[in-house]
Structure formats: structure tokens, C-alpha cells
Amino acid sequence: MDVNEVLLPGVGLRYEFTNHDGDRIGVVARRTGEFELVVYANDDPDEGRPMFRLNIEEADALAEILGAPRIAERFADLTKEVPGLSAGQTEVRPGSPYVDRPLGHTRARSRTGASIVAIVRGEDVIASPTPDQVLRAGDVLVVIGTRSGIAGVEQIIRG
């Protein structure tokens, strides 16, 4: 899919693409951090009809909702393309020494070479979690690395 990027001086950037129904969709990323979604009229390709506006927090939430399933798909594809790279999951069970502690305290990457690329918490996905992200019982960690690295992360989280 082609996405065109257009600089809007003094406003920000506009991203445009045509969806599978032939509708031309625009996303205006304003310098203020707000986003606006527009649909262009079929009879006038320069007329964008605003659909709705999102503040930064709302845009992040929507991006997370729309992007979460694709993140898992992309990592699955990546593991097929790179020999020796695998994806796995491990749950933070009640009683783990890392419940209610920041992810960085696990030092999982430096100890195993595997990376925790997402945390699935109920219906939410926290993509690219930072070391400050606090782990909760029931969190599922999505891990990318070698098989032994993933097993190492599982062992660390179990305690």
C-alpha cells in the first residue's frame, strides 16, 4: 500500500492512502500533537471531510488497538525470515519475584540476549515496553530471541 506524505507548512504532516474500497483517507498529524482523520470527496479530491479529531492520548490508544494484532504478525514473519530467531510468550504468574516491579529489574535482555517486545495485559497490548513498565500478575510477555534466550526469560520471570 502506498502512503503519501505531504508537508503542511505551519500545520504538520498529512498522510494519505486509498483503502480497498477506493476511499481516499487522510491523517493530519498536527504540530500540536493532535491528529485529524479525513475522507476526501469522490467528486472533489481536494476536499477533505473531517471525520474526527484525537488528542495525543486518544491517538496512542487507537494506534495500539489497530496495531496490536499486526505487531504479533510482524514478529511472527520476522522469525521466519531470520534463521535462529524465535518468538515466544511467558506469563507473569502470581508469586513471581517480578510482580509489581519494573520490567528493567529483570535485566532479561542483558542476561539472555532475548528481548521482551510487548506485554499483553488483558485486552491491552503494551508494545515496546520501557524498562519502567511495571509488571503485573497475569501479564503475558512476548519475547523475541533464540530458543535458549526465550527459555532464559521464562526462567527469570518464574524466579
Short mmCIF file of N, CA and C in Angstrom, two decimals:
data_model
loop_
_atom_site.label_atom_id
_atom_site.label_comp_id
_atom_site.label_asym_id
_atom_site.label_seq_id
_atom_site.Cartn_x
_atom_site.Cartn_y
_atom_site.Cartn_z
N MET A 1 0.85 -1.17 0.00
CA MET A 1 0.00 0.00 0.00
C MET A 1 0.89 1.23 0.00
N ASP A 2 0.57 2.16 -0.85
CA ASP A 2 1.31 3.41 -0.92
C ASP A 2 0.70 4.43 0.03
N VAL A 3 1.55 5.09 0.80
CA VAL A 3 1.13 6.17 1.68
C VAL A 3 1.90 7.41 1.27
N ASN A 4 1.18 8.42 0.87
CA ASN A 4 1.83 9.68 0.51
C ASN A 4 1.93 10.58 1.73
N GLU A 5 3.06 11.25 1.84
CA GLU A 5 3.29 12.16 2.94
C GLU A 5 3.39 13.56 2.36
N VAL A 6 2.59 14.48 2.89
CA VAL A 6 2.55 15.85 2.37
C VAL A 6 2.84 16.80 3.54
N LEU A 7 3.83 17.67 3.36
CA LEU A 7 4.15 18.67 4.37
C LEU A 7 3.10 19.77 4.31
N LEU A 8 2.52 20.10 5.43
CA LEU A 8 1.55 21.19 5.53
C LEU A 8 2.22 22.29 6.35
N PRO A 9 2.82 23.28 5.67
CA PRO A 9 3.57 24.31 6.40
C PRO A 9 2.75 24.97 7.50
N GLY A 10 3.33 25.01 8.68
CA GLY A 10 2.67 25.62 9.82
C GLY A 10 1.64 24.74 10.49
N VAL A 11 1.29 23.62 9.88
CA VAL A 11 0.26 22.73 10.43
C VAL A 11 0.87 21.42 10.91
N GLY A 12 1.62 20.76 10.01
CA GLY A 12 2.19 19.46 10.33
C GLY A 12 2.35 18.63 9.08
N LEU A 13 1.97 17.36 9.16
CA LEU A 13 2.08 16.45 8.01
C LEU A 13 0.72 15.81 7.75
N ARG A 14 0.47 15.53 6.46
CA ARG A 14 -0.73 14.80 6.09
C ARG A 14 -0.29 13.51 5.41
N TYR A 15 -0.82 12.40 5.87
CA TYR A 15 -0.58 11.10 5.26
C TYR A 15 -1.85 10.71 4.53
N GLU A 16 -1.70 10.22 3.31
CA GLU A 16 -2.86 9.86 2.51
C GLU A 16 -2.68 8.47 1.92
N PHE A 17 -3.75 7.73 1.86
CA PHE A 17 -3.75 6.45 1.18
C PHE A 17 -5.16 6.13 0.70
N THR A 18 -5.26 5.22 -0.23
CA THR A 18 -6.55 4.78 -0.74
C THR A 18 -6.82 3.39 -0.20
N ASN A 19 -7.97 3.22 0.45
CA ASN A 19 -8.27 1.91 1.03
C ASN A 19 -8.83 0.95 -0.01
N HIS A 20 -9.13 -0.26 0.42
CA HIS A 20 -9.59 -1.30 -0.51
C HIS A 20 -10.94 -0.99 -1.14
N ASP A 21 -11.71 -0.07 -0.55
CA ASP A 21 -12.99 0.34 -1.14
C ASP A 21 -12.83 1.51 -2.11
N GLY A 22 -11.61 1.99 -2.25
CA GLY A 22 -11.37 3.11 -3.15
C GLY A 22 -11.53 4.47 -2.49
N ASP A 23 -11.78 4.50 -1.18
CA ASP A 23 -11.88 5.77 -0.47
C ASP A 23 -10.49 6.32 -0.21
N ARG A 24 -10.33 7.60 -0.45
CA ARG A 24 -9.04 8.24 -0.14
C ARG A 24 -9.10 8.78 1.28
N ILE A 25 -8.22 8.28 2.12
CA ILE A 25 -8.20 8.59 3.56
C ILE A 25 -6.99 9.46 3.85
N GLY A 26 -7.17 10.43 4.71
CA GLY A 26 -6.07 11.27 5.13
C GLY A 26 -5.96 11.31 6.64
N VAL A 27 -4.73 11.37 7.13
CA VAL A 27 -4.46 11.56 8.55
C VAL A 27 -3.58 12.79 8.66
N VAL A 28 -4.09 13.81 9.32
CA VAL A 28 -3.32 15.04 9.51
C VAL A 28 -2.70 14.98 10.89
N ALA A 29 -1.38 14.95 10.92
CA ALA A 29 -0.64 14.95 12.18
C ALA A 29 -0.22 16.40 12.45
N ARG A 30 -0.91 17.02 13.38
CA ARG A 30 -0.67 18.44 13.66
C ARG A 30 0.56 18.63 14.54
N ARG A 31 1.18 19.78 14.40
CA ARG A 31 2.36 20.10 15.21
C ARG A 31 2.02 20.12 16.69
N THR A 32 0.77 20.33 17.03
CA THR A 32 0.34 20.37 18.43
C THR A 32 0.28 18.98 19.05
N GLY A 33 0.41 17.94 18.20
CA GLY A 33 0.31 16.57 18.70
C GLY A 33 -1.05 15.96 18.45
N GLU A 34 -2.03 16.75 18.01
CA GLU A 34 -3.35 16.22 17.71
C GLU A 34 -3.37 15.61 16.31
N PHE A 35 -4.32 14.73 16.09
CA PHE A 35 -4.49 14.07 14.80
C PHE A 35 -5.92 14.28 14.32
N GLU A 36 -6.07 14.38 13.02
CA GLU A 36 -7.39 14.52 12.42
C GLU A 36 -7.50 13.51 11.28
N LEU A 37 -8.58 12.76 11.28
CA LEU A 37 -8.83 11.83 10.18
C LEU A 37 -9.83 12.45 9.23
N VAL A 38 -9.54 12.38 7.92
CA VAL A 38 -10.42 12.96 6.92
C VAL A 38 -10.64 11.94 5.81
N VAL A 39 -11.76 12.09 5.12
CA VAL A 39 -12.06 11.32 3.91
C VAL A 39 -12.27 12.34 2.81
N TYR A 40 -11.70 12.08 1.65
CA TYR A 40 -11.83 13.00 0.53
C TYR A 40 -13.05 12.66 -0.29
N ALA A 41 -13.74 13.71 -0.74
CA ALA A 41 -14.93 13.53 -1.57
C ALA A 41 -14.53 12.94 -2.92
N ASN A 42 -15.36 12.05 -3.44
CA ASN A 42 -15.07 11.44 -4.74
C ASN A 42 -15.12 12.46 -5.87
N ASP A 43 -16.02 13.43 -5.75
CA ASP A 43 -16.15 14.41 -6.82
C ASP A 43 -15.16 15.56 -6.70
N ASP A 44 -14.50 15.71 -5.57
CA ASP A 44 -13.50 16.76 -5.40
C ASP A 44 -12.35 16.21 -4.55
N PRO A 45 -11.30 15.74 -5.21
CA PRO A 45 -10.20 15.11 -4.46
C PRO A 45 -9.45 16.04 -3.54
N ASP A 46 -9.71 17.34 -3.63
CA ASP A 46 -9.03 18.29 -2.74
C ASP A 46 -9.86 18.61 -1.49
N GLU A 47 -11.12 18.15 -1.48
CA GLU A 47 -11.98 18.45 -0.34
C GLU A 47 -11.95 17.30 0.66
N GLY A 48 -11.32 17.54 1.79
CA GLY A 48 -11.27 16.53 2.86
C GLY A 48 -12.36 16.80 3.88
N ARG A 49 -13.23 15.82 4.11
CA ARG A 49 -14.28 15.96 5.13
C ARG A 49 -13.77 15.39 6.45
N PRO A 50 -13.67 16.25 7.47
CA PRO A 50 -13.19 15.73 8.77
C PRO A 50 -14.11 14.65 9.32
N MET A 51 -13.50 13.59 9.81
CA MET A 51 -14.27 12.52 10.44
C MET A 51 -14.26 12.70 11.95
N PHE A 52 -13.06 12.87 12.52
CA PHE A 52 -12.93 13.12 13.95
C PHE A 52 -11.50 13.55 14.25
N ARG A 53 -11.35 14.13 15.45
CA ARG A 53 -10.04 14.57 15.93
C ARG A 53 -9.68 13.77 17.17
N LEU A 54 -8.38 13.55 17.34
CA LEU A 54 -7.90 12.82 18.50
C LEU A 54 -6.78 13.60 19.15
N ASN A 55 -6.76 13.64 20.49
CA ASN A 55 -5.59 14.21 21.15
C ASN A 55 -4.51 13.13 21.19
N ILE A 56 -3.37 13.45 21.74
CA ILE A 56 -2.23 12.52 21.74
C ILE A 56 -2.58 11.20 22.42
N GLU A 57 -3.21 11.27 23.58
CA GLU A 57 -3.55 10.06 24.33
C GLU A 57 -4.54 9.19 23.55
N GLU A 58 -5.53 9.83 22.94
CA GLU A 58 -6.53 9.08 22.16
C GLU A 58 -5.90 8.45 20.92
N ALA A 59 -5.00 9.21 20.26
CA ALA A 59 -4.33 8.68 19.08
C ALA A 59 -3.45 7.48 19.45
N ASP A 60 -2.77 7.57 20.59
CA ASP A 60 -1.96 6.43 21.05
C ASP A 60 -2.83 5.21 21.31
N ALA A 61 -3.98 5.43 21.94
CA ALA A 61 -4.88 4.32 22.26
C ALA A 61 -5.39 3.68 20.97
N LEU A 62 -5.79 4.51 20.00
CA LEU A 62 -6.30 3.98 18.73
C LEU A 62 -5.19 3.22 17.98
N ALA A 63 -4.00 3.80 17.97
CA ALA A 63 -2.89 3.14 17.29
C ALA A 63 -2.59 1.79 17.93
N GLU A 64 -2.68 1.73 19.25
CA GLU A 64 -2.44 0.48 19.95
C GLU A 64 -3.49 -0.56 19.59
N ILE A 65 -4.74 -0.12 19.55
CA ILE A 65 -5.83 -1.03 19.21
C ILE A 65 -5.66 -1.55 17.79
N LEU A 66 -5.39 -0.66 16.86
CA LEU A 66 -5.28 -1.06 15.46
C LEU A 66 -3.98 -1.81 15.17
N GLY A 67 -2.93 -1.48 15.91
CA GLY A 67 -1.63 -2.05 15.59
C GLY A 67 -1.28 -3.31 16.34
N ALA A 68 -1.94 -3.58 17.45
CA ALA A 68 -1.56 -4.70 18.29
C ALA A 68 -1.55 -6.04 17.56
N PRO A 69 -2.62 -6.39 16.84
CA PRO A 69 -2.57 -7.70 16.15
C PRO A 69 -1.47 -7.75 15.10
N ARG A 70 -1.21 -6.62 14.46
CA ARG A 70 -0.19 -6.58 13.42
C ARG A 70 1.21 -6.72 14.00
N ILE A 71 1.41 -6.24 15.22
CA ILE A 71 2.72 -6.37 15.85
C ILE A 71 3.07 -7.85 15.98
N ALA A 72 2.14 -8.63 16.49
CA ALA A 72 2.38 -10.06 16.66
C ALA A 72 2.63 -10.73 15.31
N GLU A 73 1.86 -10.33 14.28
CA GLU A 73 2.06 -10.89 12.94
C GLU A 73 3.43 -10.54 12.40
N ARG A 74 3.85 -9.31 12.59
CA ARG A 74 5.16 -8.89 12.08
C ARG A 74 6.29 -9.66 12.74
N PHE A 75 6.19 -9.86 14.04
CA PHE A 75 7.23 -10.61 14.71
C PHE A 75 7.23 -12.07 14.25
N ALA A 76 6.05 -12.60 14.01
CA ALA A 76 5.97 -13.98 13.51
C ALA A 76 6.64 -14.06 12.13
N ASP A 77 6.39 -13.07 11.28
CA ASP A 77 7.03 -13.05 9.97
C ASP A 77 8.54 -12.90 10.10
N LEU A 78 8.98 -12.05 11.02
CA LEU A 78 10.40 -11.83 11.21
C LEU A 78 11.12 -13.10 11.62
N THR A 79 10.49 -13.89 12.47
CA THR A 79 11.14 -15.12 12.93
C THR A 79 11.27 -16.13 11.79
N LYS A 80 10.39 -16.03 10.76
CA LYS A 80 10.51 -16.92 9.61
C LYS A 80 11.66 -16.50 8.72
N GLU A 81 11.93 -15.20 8.69
CA GLU A 81 12.95 -14.66 7.79
C GLU A 81 14.36 -14.75 8.36
N VAL A 82 14.49 -14.78 9.66
CA VAL A 82 15.82 -14.77 10.28
C VAL A 82 16.06 -16.13 10.94
N PRO A 83 16.99 -16.92 10.35
CA PRO A 83 17.29 -18.23 10.94
C PRO A 83 17.77 -18.09 12.38
N GLY A 84 17.25 -18.94 13.23
CA GLY A 84 17.69 -18.94 14.63
C GLY A 84 16.91 -18.00 15.52
N LEU A 85 16.06 -17.15 14.91
CA LEU A 85 15.27 -16.22 15.70
C LEU A 85 13.89 -16.82 15.94
N SER A 86 13.45 -16.76 17.18
CA SER A 86 12.16 -17.33 17.53
C SER A 86 11.34 -16.31 18.33
N ALA A 87 10.06 -16.57 18.41
CA ALA A 87 9.17 -15.77 19.22
C ALA A 87 8.51 -16.68 20.24
N GLY A 88 8.33 -16.17 21.44
CA GLY A 88 7.68 -16.95 22.47
C GLY A 88 6.91 -16.05 23.42
N GLN A 89 6.22 -16.68 24.32
CA GLN A 89 5.44 -15.95 25.32
C GLN A 89 5.67 -16.58 26.67
N THR A 90 5.66 -15.75 27.68
CA THR A 90 5.72 -16.27 29.04
C THR A 90 4.82 -15.42 29.92
N GLU A 91 4.14 -16.07 30.84
CA GLU A 91 3.21 -15.37 31.72
C GLU A 91 3.88 -15.01 33.03
N VAL A 92 3.54 -13.85 33.53
CA VAL A 92 3.99 -13.43 34.86
C VAL A 92 2.96 -13.98 35.83
N ARG A 93 3.30 -15.05 36.49
CA ARG A 93 2.34 -15.70 37.40
C ARG A 93 2.39 -15.07 38.79
N PRO A 94 1.26 -15.15 39.51
CA PRO A 94 1.29 -14.66 40.90
C PRO A 94 2.42 -15.38 41.65
N GLY A 95 3.15 -14.67 42.42
CA GLY A 95 4.26 -15.26 43.14
C GLY A 95 5.60 -15.07 42.44
N SER A 96 5.57 -14.60 41.20
CA SER A 96 6.82 -14.29 40.51
C SER A 96 7.52 -13.16 41.27
N PRO A 97 8.83 -13.22 41.36
CA PRO A 97 9.53 -12.14 42.07
C PRO A 97 9.43 -10.80 41.35
N TYR A 98 8.89 -10.79 40.14
CA TYR A 98 8.82 -9.54 39.38
C TYR A 98 7.42 -8.94 39.32
N VAL A 99 6.45 -9.54 40.01
CA VAL A 99 5.12 -8.93 40.08
C VAL A 99 5.24 -7.59 40.80
N ASP A 100 4.64 -6.57 40.21
CA ASP A 100 4.64 -5.19 40.74
C ASP A 100 6.04 -4.57 40.76
N ARG A 101 6.92 -5.08 39.93
CA ARG A 101 8.25 -4.48 39.81
C ARG A 101 8.46 -4.08 38.35
N PRO A 102 9.32 -3.08 38.12
CA PRO A 102 9.57 -2.64 36.74
C PRO A 102 10.24 -3.73 35.91
N LEU A 103 9.89 -3.75 34.63
CA LEU A 103 10.46 -4.71 33.69
C LEU A 103 12.00 -4.68 33.72
N GLY A 104 12.56 -3.49 33.85
CA GLY A 104 14.02 -3.35 33.83
C GLY A 104 14.70 -4.12 34.94
N HIS A 105 13.97 -4.38 36.04
CA HIS A 105 14.59 -5.13 37.15
C HIS A 105 14.89 -6.58 36.76
N THR A 106 14.23 -7.08 35.71
CA THR A 106 14.50 -8.46 35.29
C THR A 106 15.87 -8.58 34.62
N ARG A 107 16.32 -7.48 34.02
CA ARG A 107 17.56 -7.47 33.22
C ARG A 107 17.55 -8.63 32.21
N ALA A 108 16.36 -8.93 31.71
CA ALA A 108 16.18 -10.09 30.83
C ALA A 108 17.06 -10.01 29.58
N ARG A 109 17.11 -8.87 28.92
CA ARG A 109 17.89 -8.78 27.68
C ARG A 109 19.37 -8.98 27.93
N SER A 110 19.91 -8.32 28.96
CA SER A 110 21.35 -8.45 29.21
C SER A 110 21.71 -9.84 29.71
N ARG A 111 20.79 -10.51 30.38
CA ARG A 111 21.08 -11.85 30.92
C ARG A 111 20.87 -12.96 29.90
N THR A 112 19.95 -12.73 28.91
CA THR A 112 19.62 -13.81 27.98
C THR A 112 19.85 -13.47 26.51
N GLY A 113 19.92 -12.20 26.18
CA GLY A 113 20.02 -11.78 24.79
C GLY A 113 18.67 -11.71 24.10
N ALA A 114 17.61 -12.14 24.77
CA ALA A 114 16.26 -12.08 24.22
C ALA A 114 15.59 -10.78 24.65
N SER A 115 14.70 -10.28 23.81
CA SER A 115 14.02 -9.02 24.09
C SER A 115 12.54 -9.22 24.34
N ILE A 116 12.04 -8.52 25.33
CA ILE A 116 10.60 -8.50 25.59
C ILE A 116 10.05 -7.35 24.76
N VAL A 117 9.28 -7.69 23.71
CA VAL A 117 8.85 -6.69 22.74
C VAL A 117 7.43 -6.20 22.98
N ALA A 118 6.69 -6.90 23.83
CA ALA A 118 5.33 -6.46 24.12
C ALA A 118 4.86 -7.13 25.40
N ILE A 119 3.93 -6.47 26.06
CA ILE A 119 3.26 -7.04 27.23
C ILE A 119 1.77 -7.06 26.90
N VAL A 120 1.17 -8.23 27.02
CA VAL A 120 -0.27 -8.35 26.82
C VAL A 120 -0.90 -8.39 28.20
N ARG A 121 -1.75 -7.39 28.44
CA ARG A 121 -2.40 -7.26 29.75
C ARG A 121 -3.90 -7.23 29.52
N GLY A 122 -4.53 -8.36 29.69
CA GLY A 122 -5.97 -8.44 29.41
C GLY A 122 -6.21 -8.19 27.93
N GLU A 123 -7.01 -7.20 27.63
CA GLU A 123 -7.31 -6.84 26.25
C GLU A 123 -6.30 -5.85 25.68
N ASP A 124 -5.41 -5.34 26.52
CA ASP A 124 -4.46 -4.32 26.08
C ASP A 124 -3.12 -4.93 25.70
N VAL A 125 -2.46 -4.27 24.77
CA VAL A 125 -1.09 -4.65 24.39
C VAL A 125 -0.22 -3.43 24.60
N ILE A 126 0.84 -3.62 25.35
CA ILE A 126 1.82 -2.56 25.55
C ILE A 126 3.00 -2.91 24.65
N ALA A 127 3.06 -2.25 23.51
CA ALA A 127 4.13 -2.53 22.55
C ALA A 127 5.40 -1.81 22.96
N SER A 128 6.52 -2.43 22.72
CA SER A 128 7.83 -1.85 23.04
C SER A 128 7.86 -1.29 24.45
N PRO A 129 7.62 -2.12 25.45
CA PRO A 129 7.58 -1.61 26.82
C PRO A 129 8.95 -1.08 27.24
N THR A 130 8.91 -0.03 28.04
CA THR A 130 10.15 0.56 28.54
C THR A 130 10.57 -0.18 29.81
N PRO A 131 11.81 -0.01 30.24
CA PRO A 131 12.26 -0.66 31.48
C PRO A 131 11.46 -0.22 32.70
N ASP A 132 10.79 0.94 32.63
CA ASP A 132 9.99 1.43 33.76
C ASP A 132 8.61 0.77 33.85
N GLN A 133 8.22 0.05 32.80
CA GLN A 133 6.89 -0.57 32.80
C GLN A 133 6.78 -1.59 33.93
N VAL A 134 5.81 -1.41 34.81
CA VAL A 134 5.65 -2.30 35.96
C VAL A 134 4.88 -3.55 35.52
N LEU A 135 5.41 -4.71 35.87
CA LEU A 135 4.79 -5.99 35.52
C LEU A 135 3.70 -6.32 36.53
N ARG A 136 2.65 -6.93 36.05
CA ARG A 136 1.52 -7.35 36.90
C ARG A 136 1.30 -8.85 36.75
N ALA A 137 0.77 -9.45 37.78
CA ALA A 137 0.42 -10.87 37.69
C ALA A 137 -0.59 -11.04 36.56
N GLY A 138 -0.38 -12.03 35.73
CA GLY A 138 -1.26 -12.28 34.60
C GLY A 138 -0.77 -11.67 33.30
N ASP A 139 0.21 -10.76 33.37
CA ASP A 139 0.78 -10.22 32.14
C ASP A 139 1.40 -11.35 31.32
N VAL A 140 1.26 -11.25 30.01
CA VAL A 140 1.94 -12.20 29.12
C VAL A 140 3.00 -11.40 28.38
N LEU A 141 4.23 -11.86 28.48
CA LEU A 141 5.35 -11.17 27.84
C LEU A 141 5.62 -11.82 26.49
N VAL A 142 5.71 -11.02 25.46
CA VAL A 142 6.06 -11.51 24.12
C VAL A 142 7.56 -11.31 23.97
N VAL A 143 8.25 -12.42 23.71
CA VAL A 143 9.71 -12.42 23.72
C VAL A 143 10.25 -12.83 22.35
N ILE A 144 11.27 -12.13 21.88
CA ILE A 144 11.94 -12.46 20.63
C ILE A 144 13.40 -12.74 20.95
N GLY A 145 13.91 -13.83 20.39
CA GLY A 145 15.32 -14.17 20.61
C GLY A 145 15.58 -15.60 20.18
N THR A 146 16.68 -16.14 20.63
CA THR A 146 16.96 -17.55 20.37
C THR A 146 16.07 -18.38 21.28
N ARG A 147 15.94 -19.67 20.96
CA ARG A 147 15.12 -20.54 21.82
C ARG A 147 15.68 -20.57 23.25
N SER A 148 17.00 -20.63 23.37
CA SER A 148 17.57 -20.66 24.72
C SER A 148 17.38 -19.32 25.42
N GLY A 149 17.41 -18.23 24.67
CA GLY A 149 17.17 -16.91 25.26
C GLY A 149 15.75 -16.78 25.78
N ILE A 150 14.80 -17.28 24.99
CA ILE A 150 13.39 -17.23 25.41
C ILE A 150 13.19 -18.10 26.65
N ALA A 151 13.82 -19.27 26.65
CA ALA A 151 13.73 -20.15 27.83
C ALA A 151 14.35 -19.46 29.05
N GLY A 152 15.41 -18.72 28.83
CA GLY A 152 16.05 -17.98 29.93
C GLY A 152 15.13 -16.92 30.51
N VAL A 153 14.40 -16.21 29.63
CA VAL A 153 13.46 -15.20 30.11
C VAL A 153 12.36 -15.87 30.93
N GLU A 154 11.86 -17.01 30.44
CA GLU A 154 10.83 -17.73 31.19
C GLU A 154 11.32 -18.09 32.59
N GLN A 155 12.56 -18.55 32.66
CA GLN A 155 13.14 -18.95 33.95
C GLN A 155 13.29 -17.74 34.88
N ILE A 156 13.73 -16.63 34.31
CA ILE A 156 13.89 -15.41 35.12
C ILE A 156 12.54 -14.99 35.69
N ILE A 157 11.53 -14.95 34.85
CA ILE A 157 10.21 -14.48 35.28
C ILE A 157 9.59 -15.43 36.32
N ARG A 158 9.84 -16.72 36.15
CA ARG A 158 9.33 -17.69 37.15
C ARG A 158 9.99 -17.49 38.51
N GLY A 159 11.26 -17.11 38.48
CA GLY A 159 12.00 -16.87 39.72
C GLY A 159 12.64 -18.09 40.29
#
